[in-house]
Short mmCIF file of C-alpha atoms and ligand atoms in Angstrom, two decimals:
data_model
loop_
_atom_site.label_atom_id
_atom_site.label_comp_id
_atom_site.label_asym_id
_atom_site.label_seq_id
_atom_site.Cartn_x
_atom_site.Cartn_y
_atom_site.Cartn_z
CA MET A 233 250.47 -45.27 51.59
CA LYS A 234 247.60 -44.72 53.47
CA PRO A 235 247.79 -40.76 53.52
CA LEU A 236 248.38 -40.71 50.00
CA GLN A 237 245.33 -42.67 49.22
CA GLU A 238 243.41 -40.17 51.20
CA VAL A 239 244.79 -37.25 49.24
CA ARG A 240 244.08 -39.13 45.93
CA SER A 241 240.40 -39.71 46.87
CA GLY A 242 240.25 -36.15 48.12
CA ILE A 243 241.39 -34.93 44.72
CA ILE A 244 238.63 -37.34 43.18
CA VAL A 245 235.97 -35.85 45.29
CA ILE A 246 236.97 -32.52 44.70
CA ILE A 247 236.95 -33.11 40.73
CA CYS A 248 233.74 -34.43 40.89
CA ILE A 249 232.15 -31.55 42.75
CA PHE A 250 233.97 -29.46 40.21
CA ILE A 251 232.58 -31.09 37.55
CA PHE A 252 229.03 -31.45 39.15
CA PHE A 253 229.11 -27.64 39.54
CA LYS A 254 230.40 -26.88 36.06
CA VAL A 255 227.71 -28.88 34.48
CA LYS A 256 224.74 -27.53 36.73
CA ARG A 257 226.31 -24.00 35.79
CA ASN A 258 225.86 -24.86 32.02
CA LYS A 259 222.40 -25.84 32.65
CA ARG A 260 221.44 -22.50 33.82
CA PRO A 261 218.98 -20.65 31.50
CA THR A 262 221.41 -20.81 28.27
CA ASN A 263 218.57 -18.28 26.81
CA LEU A 264 215.88 -15.72 27.38
CA SER A 265 213.01 -17.66 26.29
CA THR A 266 211.93 -18.18 30.08
CA ILE A 267 211.87 -14.45 30.58
CA SER A 268 210.73 -13.52 27.28
CA ALA A 269 207.61 -15.91 27.81
CA GLU A 270 206.25 -13.36 30.33
CA VAL A 271 206.21 -10.90 27.71
CA ASP A 272 205.00 -12.94 24.72
CA ASP A 273 204.71 -16.69 25.02
CA ASN A 274 205.21 -17.34 21.05
CA ASP A 275 208.46 -15.35 21.03
CA ALA A 276 211.58 -16.94 21.64
CA ILE A 277 214.46 -14.70 22.02
CA THR A 278 217.45 -16.63 21.48
CA GLU A 279 217.84 -18.28 18.01
CA GLU A 280 220.45 -15.61 17.24
CA SER A 281 221.64 -14.29 20.47
CA PRO A 282 224.96 -15.82 22.00
CA GLN A 283 225.16 -15.94 25.76
CA PHE A 284 228.18 -14.46 27.43
CA ASP A 285 229.58 -15.54 30.36
CA LEU A 286 229.60 -13.09 33.22
CA ASP A 287 233.38 -13.56 34.04
CA ILE A 288 233.94 -12.37 30.67
CA ILE A 289 231.91 -9.24 30.62
CA ARG A 290 233.33 -8.38 34.14
CA ALA A 291 236.76 -8.66 32.61
CA ALA A 292 235.97 -6.68 29.63
CA THR A 293 234.46 -3.96 31.39
CA GLY A 294 236.71 -3.75 34.42
CA ASN A 295 234.23 -5.26 36.64
CA PHE A 296 232.02 -2.49 35.73
CA SER A 297 234.01 0.27 36.42
CA GLU A 298 233.07 3.86 36.85
CA ALA A 299 235.74 4.86 34.40
CA ASN A 300 234.04 2.35 31.90
CA LYS A 301 230.75 4.14 32.25
CA LEU A 302 229.35 5.51 29.14
CA GLY A 303 226.28 6.83 30.56
CA GLN A 304 222.88 6.08 32.41
CA GLY A 305 220.39 4.44 30.35
CA GLY A 306 216.68 4.16 31.09
CA PHE A 307 216.96 0.69 33.12
CA GLY A 308 220.50 1.19 34.39
CA PRO A 309 224.01 2.26 33.33
CA VAL A 310 225.85 1.52 30.14
CA PHE A 311 229.39 0.31 30.16
CA ARG A 312 232.02 0.29 27.66
CA GLY A 313 234.16 -3.04 27.34
CA LYS A 314 236.84 -4.73 25.33
CA LEU A 315 236.32 -8.66 24.58
CA PRO A 316 239.44 -10.88 24.94
CA ASN A 317 239.18 -10.93 20.98
CA GLY A 318 239.64 -7.22 20.70
CA THR A 319 235.91 -6.49 19.86
CA GLU A 320 234.81 -3.29 21.44
CA ILE A 321 231.08 -3.75 23.14
CA ALA A 322 229.04 -1.63 25.08
CA VAL A 323 227.13 -3.46 27.79
CA LYS A 324 223.51 -2.04 29.35
CA ARG A 325 223.02 -3.28 32.84
CA LEU A 326 219.59 -3.66 34.28
CA SER A 327 219.40 -1.99 37.66
CA GLN A 328 218.05 -4.29 40.37
CA ASN A 329 214.65 -3.48 41.61
CA SER A 330 213.74 -1.77 38.28
CA GLY A 331 210.42 -2.85 37.75
CA GLN A 332 209.74 -1.25 34.67
CA GLY A 333 213.25 -1.81 33.52
CA GLU A 334 212.84 -5.39 33.39
CA TYR A 335 210.09 -5.28 30.99
CA GLU A 336 212.03 -2.99 28.77
CA PHE A 337 215.20 -5.21 29.27
CA LYS A 338 213.16 -8.01 27.94
CA ASN A 339 211.44 -5.95 25.19
CA GLU A 340 214.69 -4.77 24.01
CA ALA A 341 216.39 -8.41 24.21
CA ARG A 342 213.58 -10.06 22.12
CA LEU A 343 213.18 -7.46 19.57
CA LEU A 344 216.73 -6.64 18.89
CA SER A 345 217.77 -10.26 18.89
CA ARG A 346 215.86 -10.86 15.73
CA LEU A 347 216.80 -7.85 13.97
CA GLN A 348 220.13 -7.31 11.75
CA HIS A 349 220.47 -4.27 9.55
CA ARG A 350 223.47 -2.14 9.14
CA ASN A 351 221.62 0.94 10.22
CA LEU A 352 220.30 -0.33 13.57
CA VAL A 353 222.66 -0.82 16.53
CA LYS A 354 223.51 -4.39 16.80
CA LEU A 355 222.83 -7.07 19.94
CA LEU A 356 225.90 -9.55 20.13
CA GLY A 357 224.33 -11.44 22.89
CA TYR A 358 223.16 -11.04 26.67
CA CYS A 359 223.87 -12.35 29.93
CA LEU A 360 221.59 -13.75 32.59
CA GLU A 361 223.52 -14.78 35.78
CA GLY A 362 222.24 -14.73 39.50
CA ILE A 363 220.66 -11.43 39.52
CA GLU A 364 222.76 -10.07 36.50
CA ARG A 365 220.76 -9.00 33.51
CA LEU A 366 223.02 -7.66 30.76
CA LEU A 367 222.77 -6.86 27.00
CA VAL A 368 226.03 -6.83 24.94
CA TYR A 369 225.95 -4.59 21.95
CA GLU A 370 228.65 -3.55 19.42
CA PHE A 371 230.57 -0.27 20.53
CA VAL A 372 229.54 2.55 18.36
CA PRO A 373 232.32 5.18 18.85
CA ASN A 374 231.00 8.23 17.54
CA ALA A 375 228.21 8.79 20.35
CA SER A 376 224.99 10.05 19.24
CA LEU A 377 223.76 12.37 16.66
CA GLU A 378 222.49 14.51 19.63
CA LYS A 379 226.20 15.14 20.55
CA PHE A 380 226.95 16.46 17.21
CA ILE A 381 224.04 18.41 15.46
CA PHE A 382 223.14 20.35 18.46
CA ASP A 383 226.76 21.29 19.81
CA PRO A 384 227.87 24.61 18.50
CA LEU A 385 231.58 23.30 17.92
CA LYS A 386 230.80 19.60 16.68
CA ARG A 387 228.11 20.29 14.21
CA VAL A 388 230.52 21.94 11.89
CA LEU A 389 232.27 18.60 11.54
CA LEU A 390 228.72 17.17 9.62
CA ASP A 391 228.89 18.79 6.09
CA TRP A 392 226.13 18.18 4.12
CA ASP A 393 227.14 14.77 2.75
CA THR A 394 227.64 13.50 5.90
CA ARG A 395 224.10 15.02 7.12
CA TYR A 396 222.59 13.47 4.05
CA LYS A 397 224.14 10.18 4.47
CA ILE A 398 222.91 10.10 8.17
CA ILE A 399 219.42 11.13 6.82
CA THR A 400 219.23 7.99 4.43
CA GLY A 401 220.71 5.79 7.08
CA ILE A 402 217.80 6.70 9.54
CA ALA A 403 215.31 6.02 6.69
CA ARG A 404 216.91 2.99 5.71
CA GLY A 405 216.87 1.43 9.32
CA LEU A 406 213.25 2.74 9.80
CA LEU A 407 212.35 1.07 6.37
CA TYR A 408 213.64 -2.20 7.71
CA LEU A 409 211.82 -2.19 11.25
CA HIS A 410 208.70 -1.11 9.36
CA GLU A 411 208.51 -3.39 6.40
CA ASP A 412 211.33 -5.32 5.81
CA SER A 413 212.41 -7.38 8.63
CA ARG A 414 210.50 -10.32 10.01
CA LEU A 415 208.53 -8.23 12.72
CA ARG A 416 206.83 -5.04 11.99
CA ILE A 417 208.21 -2.69 14.71
CA ILE A 418 207.39 1.05 15.53
CA HIS A 419 210.12 2.36 17.21
CA ARG A 420 208.07 5.11 19.12
CA ASP A 421 211.14 7.21 20.40
CA LEU A 422 212.83 8.23 17.36
CA LYS A 423 215.14 11.37 18.34
CA ALA A 424 218.41 12.42 17.84
CA SER A 425 220.05 10.94 21.12
CA ASN A 426 218.69 7.33 20.03
CA ILE A 427 220.75 7.66 16.55
CA LEU A 428 224.27 6.44 17.17
CA LEU A 429 227.07 7.12 14.68
CA ASP A 430 229.54 4.59 13.84
CA MET A 431 233.36 5.18 12.83
CA ASP A 432 232.07 6.34 9.32
CA MET A 433 229.36 8.22 10.54
CA ASN A 434 226.61 5.75 9.50
CA ALA A 435 223.66 5.88 11.34
CA LYS A 436 222.56 3.37 13.78
CA VAL A 437 219.08 3.35 15.16
CA SER A 438 219.19 2.41 18.75
CA ASP A 439 216.63 1.84 21.75
CA PHE A 440 214.42 -0.83 21.38
CA GLY A 441 212.82 -1.23 24.80
CA THR A 442 212.00 2.33 25.26
CA ALA A 443 215.00 2.18 27.41
CA ARG A 444 218.21 4.43 26.43
CA LEU A 445 221.63 3.21 25.46
CA PHE A 446 223.94 6.27 25.03
CA GLU A 447 222.38 8.89 26.90
CA ILE A 448 225.52 10.50 28.72
CA ASP A 449 223.77 13.41 30.19
CA GLN A 450 220.50 11.73 31.45
CA THR A 451 219.72 12.90 34.70
CA GLN A 452 216.24 11.81 35.53
CA ALA A 453 215.70 8.87 37.45
CA ASP A 454 212.23 7.92 36.33
CA THR A 455 212.66 7.69 32.64
CA SER A 456 211.88 3.84 32.61
CA GLN A 457 208.12 5.41 32.68
CA ILE A 458 208.64 7.28 29.55
CA MET A 459 207.96 6.04 25.97
CA GLY A 460 208.04 9.23 24.05
CA THR A 461 209.64 12.41 23.40
CA TYR A 462 207.88 15.85 23.45
CA GLY A 463 209.08 17.40 20.38
CA TYR A 464 209.12 14.17 18.14
CA MET A 465 205.80 12.71 19.01
CA ALA A 466 203.11 12.99 16.52
CA PRO A 467 199.99 14.73 17.52
CA GLU A 468 197.77 12.10 17.06
CA TYR A 469 200.16 10.14 19.60
CA VAL A 470 200.37 13.02 22.04
CA LEU A 471 196.57 13.73 22.16
CA ARG A 472 195.04 10.23 21.55
CA GLY A 473 197.68 7.87 22.45
CA HIS A 474 197.19 6.71 18.78
CA TYR A 475 200.41 5.43 17.09
CA SER A 476 201.24 3.76 14.01
CA LEU A 477 203.94 3.72 11.32
CA LYS A 478 203.03 6.84 10.43
CA SER A 479 203.88 8.46 14.11
CA ASP A 480 207.41 7.05 13.44
CA VAL A 481 207.48 8.89 10.10
CA PHE A 482 206.48 12.13 11.87
CA SER A 483 209.45 11.62 14.10
CA PHE A 484 211.58 11.04 11.21
CA GLY A 485 210.53 14.16 9.72
CA VAL A 486 211.46 16.25 12.73
CA LEU A 487 214.78 14.46 12.79
CA VAL A 488 215.34 15.40 9.21
CA LEU A 489 214.41 18.82 9.72
CA GLU A 490 216.68 18.86 12.55
CA ILE A 491 219.55 17.65 10.89
CA VAL A 492 219.05 20.24 8.02
CA SER A 493 218.80 23.39 10.41
CA GLY A 494 220.77 22.02 13.51
CA ARG A 495 218.29 23.27 15.67
CA ARG A 496 216.04 21.23 18.17
CA ASN A 497 212.04 21.15 17.43
CA LEU A 498 211.91 21.85 20.84
CA GLU A 499 214.53 24.34 22.07
CA PRO A 500 214.67 23.71 26.00
CA ARG A 501 216.53 27.18 26.34
CA SER A 502 213.77 29.31 24.56
CA GLY A 503 211.72 29.70 27.64
CA GLN A 504 208.33 31.56 26.87
CA ASP A 505 209.23 32.16 23.20
CA MET A 506 208.73 28.44 22.20
CA GLU A 507 208.49 28.60 18.41
CA LEU A 508 208.65 24.82 17.14
CA LEU A 509 211.17 24.22 14.53
CA ILE A 510 208.73 22.71 12.08
CA GLY A 511 206.58 25.91 12.34
CA HIS A 512 209.53 27.88 11.59
CA VAL A 513 210.57 25.87 8.77
CA TRP A 514 207.11 25.58 7.15
CA LYS A 515 206.90 29.56 7.62
CA ASN A 516 210.36 30.21 5.83
CA TRP A 517 209.61 27.54 3.23
CA ARG A 518 206.43 29.08 2.11
CA GLU A 519 208.47 32.59 2.06
CA GLY A 520 211.07 30.94 -0.11
CA ASN A 521 213.55 31.92 2.48
CA ILE A 522 215.84 28.60 2.52
CA SER A 523 218.54 30.65 4.26
CA GLY A 524 216.27 30.93 6.98
CA ILE A 525 216.10 27.12 7.31
CA VAL A 526 219.42 25.53 6.74
CA ASP A 527 222.13 25.55 9.45
CA PRO A 528 224.94 28.08 8.87
CA ALA A 529 227.22 25.46 9.46
CA VAL A 530 226.47 23.90 6.30
CA THR A 531 228.70 25.91 3.88
CA SER A 532 227.98 23.87 0.59
CA GLY A 533 225.40 26.09 -0.87
CA TYR A 534 221.56 25.09 -1.08
CA THR A 535 221.54 22.19 -3.28
CA PRO A 536 218.61 20.61 -4.87
CA ASN A 537 219.51 17.97 -2.62
CA ILE A 538 218.81 19.93 0.60
CA LEU A 539 215.90 21.52 -0.58
CA ARG A 540 214.26 17.74 -1.38
CA CYS A 541 215.35 16.91 2.36
CA ILE A 542 213.47 19.86 3.48
CA HIS A 543 210.51 18.93 1.22
CA ILE A 544 210.53 15.34 2.35
CA GLY A 545 210.82 16.31 6.20
CA LEU A 546 207.74 18.53 5.91
CA LEU A 547 205.89 15.82 3.99
CA CYS A 548 206.42 13.66 6.94
CA VAL A 549 205.40 16.09 9.71
CA GLN A 550 201.95 16.97 8.17
CA GLN A 551 199.21 17.31 10.59
CA ASN A 552 197.09 14.48 8.96
CA GLU A 553 198.70 11.21 9.37
CA ALA A 554 197.10 9.57 6.38
CA THR A 555 198.95 12.06 4.11
CA ARG A 556 202.36 11.37 5.65
CA PRO A 557 204.52 9.05 3.13
CA SER A 558 205.20 5.67 4.29
CA MET A 559 209.00 5.04 4.87
CA SER A 560 209.19 3.02 1.95
CA SER A 561 208.16 6.08 -0.24
CA VAL A 562 210.54 8.14 1.65
CA VAL A 563 213.37 6.03 0.81
CA LEU A 564 212.31 6.08 -2.82
CA MET A 565 212.11 10.14 -2.81
CA LEU A 566 215.79 9.91 -1.20
CA ASN A 567 217.25 7.70 -3.68
CA SER A 568 215.57 9.10 -6.73
CA GLN A 569 215.71 12.63 -7.95
CA SER A 570 213.04 11.93 -10.50
CA VAL A 571 210.12 11.00 -8.47
CA THR A 572 208.17 14.32 -7.79
CA LEU A 573 207.11 15.06 -4.30
CA SER A 574 203.51 16.08 -3.32
CA VAL A 575 203.33 19.69 -1.94
CA PRO A 576 203.10 19.50 1.79
CA THR A 577 200.13 20.61 3.72
CA GLU A 578 200.31 22.17 6.94
CA PRO A 579 202.33 20.46 9.72
CA ALA A 580 201.18 19.72 13.08
CA PHE A 581 201.83 22.66 15.37
CA LEU A 582 201.61 20.89 18.59
CA MET A 583 201.90 24.17 20.69
CA ASN A 584 198.55 25.48 19.51
CA MET A 585 196.89 21.97 20.18
CA SER A 586 198.04 21.20 23.85
CA PRO A 587 197.46 24.05 26.20
CA ILE A 588 200.51 23.93 28.40
CA ASN A 589 198.27 24.76 31.33
CA ASN A 590 196.04 21.95 31.82
CA SER A 591 197.16 18.45 30.71
CA ASP A 592 199.65 15.99 31.68
CA ILE A 593 202.07 17.24 29.30
CA SER A 594 202.16 20.42 31.04
CA SER A 595 203.89 18.92 34.09
CA GLY A 596 206.60 17.94 31.57
CA TYR A 597 207.21 21.32 31.14
CA ASP A 598 207.37 22.64 34.40
CA SER A 599 209.68 19.97 35.44
CA THR A 600 211.70 20.45 32.23
CA SER A 601 212.22 23.98 32.75
CA ASN A 602 213.76 23.73 36.44
CA ALA A 603 215.97 20.70 34.81
CA THR A 604 216.89 23.25 32.45
CA LYS A 605 217.75 25.91 34.65
CA ALA A 606 219.86 23.39 36.61
CA ASP A 607 221.97 22.59 33.50
CA PRO A 608 223.60 25.43 31.97
CA SER A 609 224.32 23.23 28.72
CA GLY A 610 220.44 23.26 28.31
CA ASN A 611 220.95 19.43 26.86
CA LYS A 612 217.77 17.95 28.12
CA ALA A 613 215.80 16.81 25.56
CA ASP A 614 214.73 14.07 27.34
CA ALA A 615 213.08 16.09 30.01
CA PHE A 616 210.58 16.86 27.39
CA SER A 617 209.23 13.13 27.49
CA ILE A 618 206.00 12.48 28.63
CA ASN A 619 204.63 9.68 30.83
CA GLU A 620 202.26 7.61 28.65
CA ALA A 621 201.51 4.70 31.21
CA SER A 622 197.98 4.62 30.11
CA ILE A 623 198.86 3.44 26.57
CA THR A 624 198.97 -0.43 26.77
CA ASP A 625 199.84 -2.73 23.94
CA PRO A 626 203.52 -1.65 22.97
CA TYR A 627 204.04 -3.67 19.82
CA PRO A 628 200.88 -4.60 17.87
CA ARG A 629 201.47 -6.50 14.67
C1 LIG B 102 216.00 -22.25 24.52
O1 LIG B 102 215.04 -22.04 23.62
C2 LIG B 102 214.40 -22.78 22.99
C3 LIG B 102 213.28 -22.58 22.25
O2 LIG B 102 213.83 -21.44 21.22
C4 LIG B 102 214.00 -24.16 23.77
O3 LIG B 102 213.28 -25.12 23.17
C5 LIG B 102 215.07 -24.52 24.80
O4 LIG B 102 214.56 -25.73 25.82
C6 LIG B 102 215.47 -23.19 25.53
N1 LIG B 102 216.70 -23.60 26.43
C7 LIG B 102 216.66 -23.46 27.54
C8 LIG B 102 217.92 -24.22 28.19
O5 LIG B 102 215.98 -23.18 28.28
C1 LIG B 103 233.48 -6.68 41.19
O1 LIG B 103 232.87 -6.02 42.06
C2 LIG B 103 231.82 -6.13 43.01
C3 LIG B 103 231.01 -5.23 43.68
O2 LIG B 103 231.10 -3.94 42.88
C4 LIG B 103 232.88 -7.06 44.07
O3 LIG B 103 231.92 -7.69 45.14
C5 LIG B 103 233.71 -7.93 43.24
O4 LIG B 103 234.38 -8.59 44.24
C6 LIG B 103 234.54 -7.69 42.31
N1 LIG B 103 234.88 -8.75 41.39
C7 LIG B 103 236.33 -8.44 41.04
C8 LIG B 103 236.71 -9.75 40.09
O5 LIG B 103 237.04 -7.46 41.40
C1 LIG B 104 234.72 -11.47 19.05
O1 LIG B 104 233.86 -12.15 19.80
C2 LIG B 104 232.69 -11.63 19.53
C3 LIG B 104 231.47 -12.37 20.65
O2 LIG B 104 231.87 -13.60 20.50
C4 LIG B 104 231.93 -11.86 18.31
O3 LIG B 104 230.76 -11.57 18.01
C5 LIG B 104 233.13 -11.13 17.34
O4 LIG B 104 232.85 -11.36 15.88
C6 LIG B 104 234.62 -11.43 17.65
N1 LIG B 104 235.45 -10.80 16.86
C7 LIG B 104 236.57 -11.10 16.22
C8 LIG B 104 237.26 -10.38 15.41
O5 LIG B 104 236.64 -12.58 16.18
C1 LIG B 105 234.15 9.11 14.59
O1 LIG B 105 234.96 8.12 15.24
C2 LIG B 105 236.30 7.65 14.56
C3 LIG B 105 236.79 6.65 15.45
O2 LIG B 105 236.94 6.72 16.62
C4 LIG B 105 237.30 8.77 14.38
O3 LIG B 105 238.19 8.50 13.69
C5 LIG B 105 236.42 9.95 13.69
O4 LIG B 105 237.22 11.10 13.74
C6 LIG B 105 235.29 10.09 14.24
N1 LIG B 105 234.48 11.13 13.42
C7 LIG B 105 233.91 12.42 13.86
C8 LIG B 105 233.49 13.37 13.18
O5 LIG B 105 234.31 12.80 15.29
C1 LIG B 106 215.09 34.37 6.17
O1 LIG B 106 215.00 33.81 7.78
C2 LIG B 106 216.06 34.41 8.20
C3 LIG B 106 216.09 33.90 9.80
O2 LIG B 106 214.87 33.62 10.40
C4 LIG B 106 215.69 35.88 8.72
O3 LIG B 106 217.13 36.43 9.66
C5 LIG B 106 215.95 36.66 7.18
O4 LIG B 106 215.42 37.99 7.47
C6 LIG B 106 215.05 35.92 6.57
N1 LIG B 106 215.24 36.56 4.85
C7 LIG B 106 214.03 36.86 4.23
C8 LIG B 106 214.42 37.41 3.13
O5 LIG B 106 212.88 36.86 4.84
#
């Protein structure tokens, strides 16, 4: 009898300990408000974002296995995974000892948890356990626009209708960020690799912490310092650190022209002869040479629709930010053929404005040409990023 009693009380003690720890564990920060407080005291992140259990994420990603690694983002690796209910996810894992990354992580979590739009990548939740900092997103199967539009083989898969759908999708996502969500958000790093494509090739704008999601071929370790990408940045932003909704509009215009032409604005491979795509488009547009602009892979002929997109693209990259349209006018212009478009003025030719030899930006060029040499694919748009640590307040209202 006595030994059995001992066993019983032993079991009870164990159960008590178990319950104690279980309760304690559930009491761990169940939302991100604690860490977000450091970023912005008034913003609680969590209203809409559920917390995921670390064990579930471990199981979903094969314990963060190398095989499930999608790429390296700005503040850490990104893994693919599958939840028990079958939902596919992408998990961004903050690297330990990543100082700037911590800030970006919070920024991304804080912003994205309050946003919901079909043209924005969706944050499903997050996980904070021990030292782990994880963001869980819907998985977007067709990688990024960059993987299609600049790829000699895959670009052929993007017919004009698909490209047009992508352009309108980005425009709607950006309009939502700028005007239609509860917040006013300037993305500041809009570029082809930040436009993800879902299974139906709908565009989803991603990367809200100036950190990067699906950048599979990103090799530089210090990208957490970088907040913009050369070739997409508006002149006033590069030269004066001034940014506004209109600097996003500029980046959007660059994207539109890239989508139409299948060329990068800033072609890493072209070496000395670095003609910007927007300069090329401007020249050919004025000469009425549309075949000099449109991607030869687009075989549907030069429809009014294509011409209109080139026109809108040129309006967005105008030198003077005041003359660039807002995203709501862009969406209107895309939706309605009857809206007349103004005549674009000369775009910003950044090449002329920033002498390559004597600015901070020049170091970006130097390291890039090395990086480009090291990678024959030349797939290094990020190398053209510049460090803009001097720009402080990241999200003005
Ligand atoms: C979660 O956030 C809310 C505010 O949004 C706060 O009132 C609550 O105390 C937080 N919960 C925990 C466990 O930190
Ligand atoms: C997961 O990986 C970590 C280190 O990579 C290891 O310590 C841990 O035991 C693994 N967990 C499981 C459940 O395999
Ligand atoms: C699966 O679980 C996730 C996270 O809890 C949820 O967002 C999603 O809607 C679920 N999917 C299905 C098909 O139930
Ligand atoms: C996009 O992804 C879906 C699902 O994985 C696939 O069926 C489709 O062929 C892909 N589209 C392109 C253009 O690769
Ligand atoms: C149009 O542009 C293309 C590419 O720049 C060029 O090869 C072609 O000669 C131009 N056509 C005319 C009529 O200028």
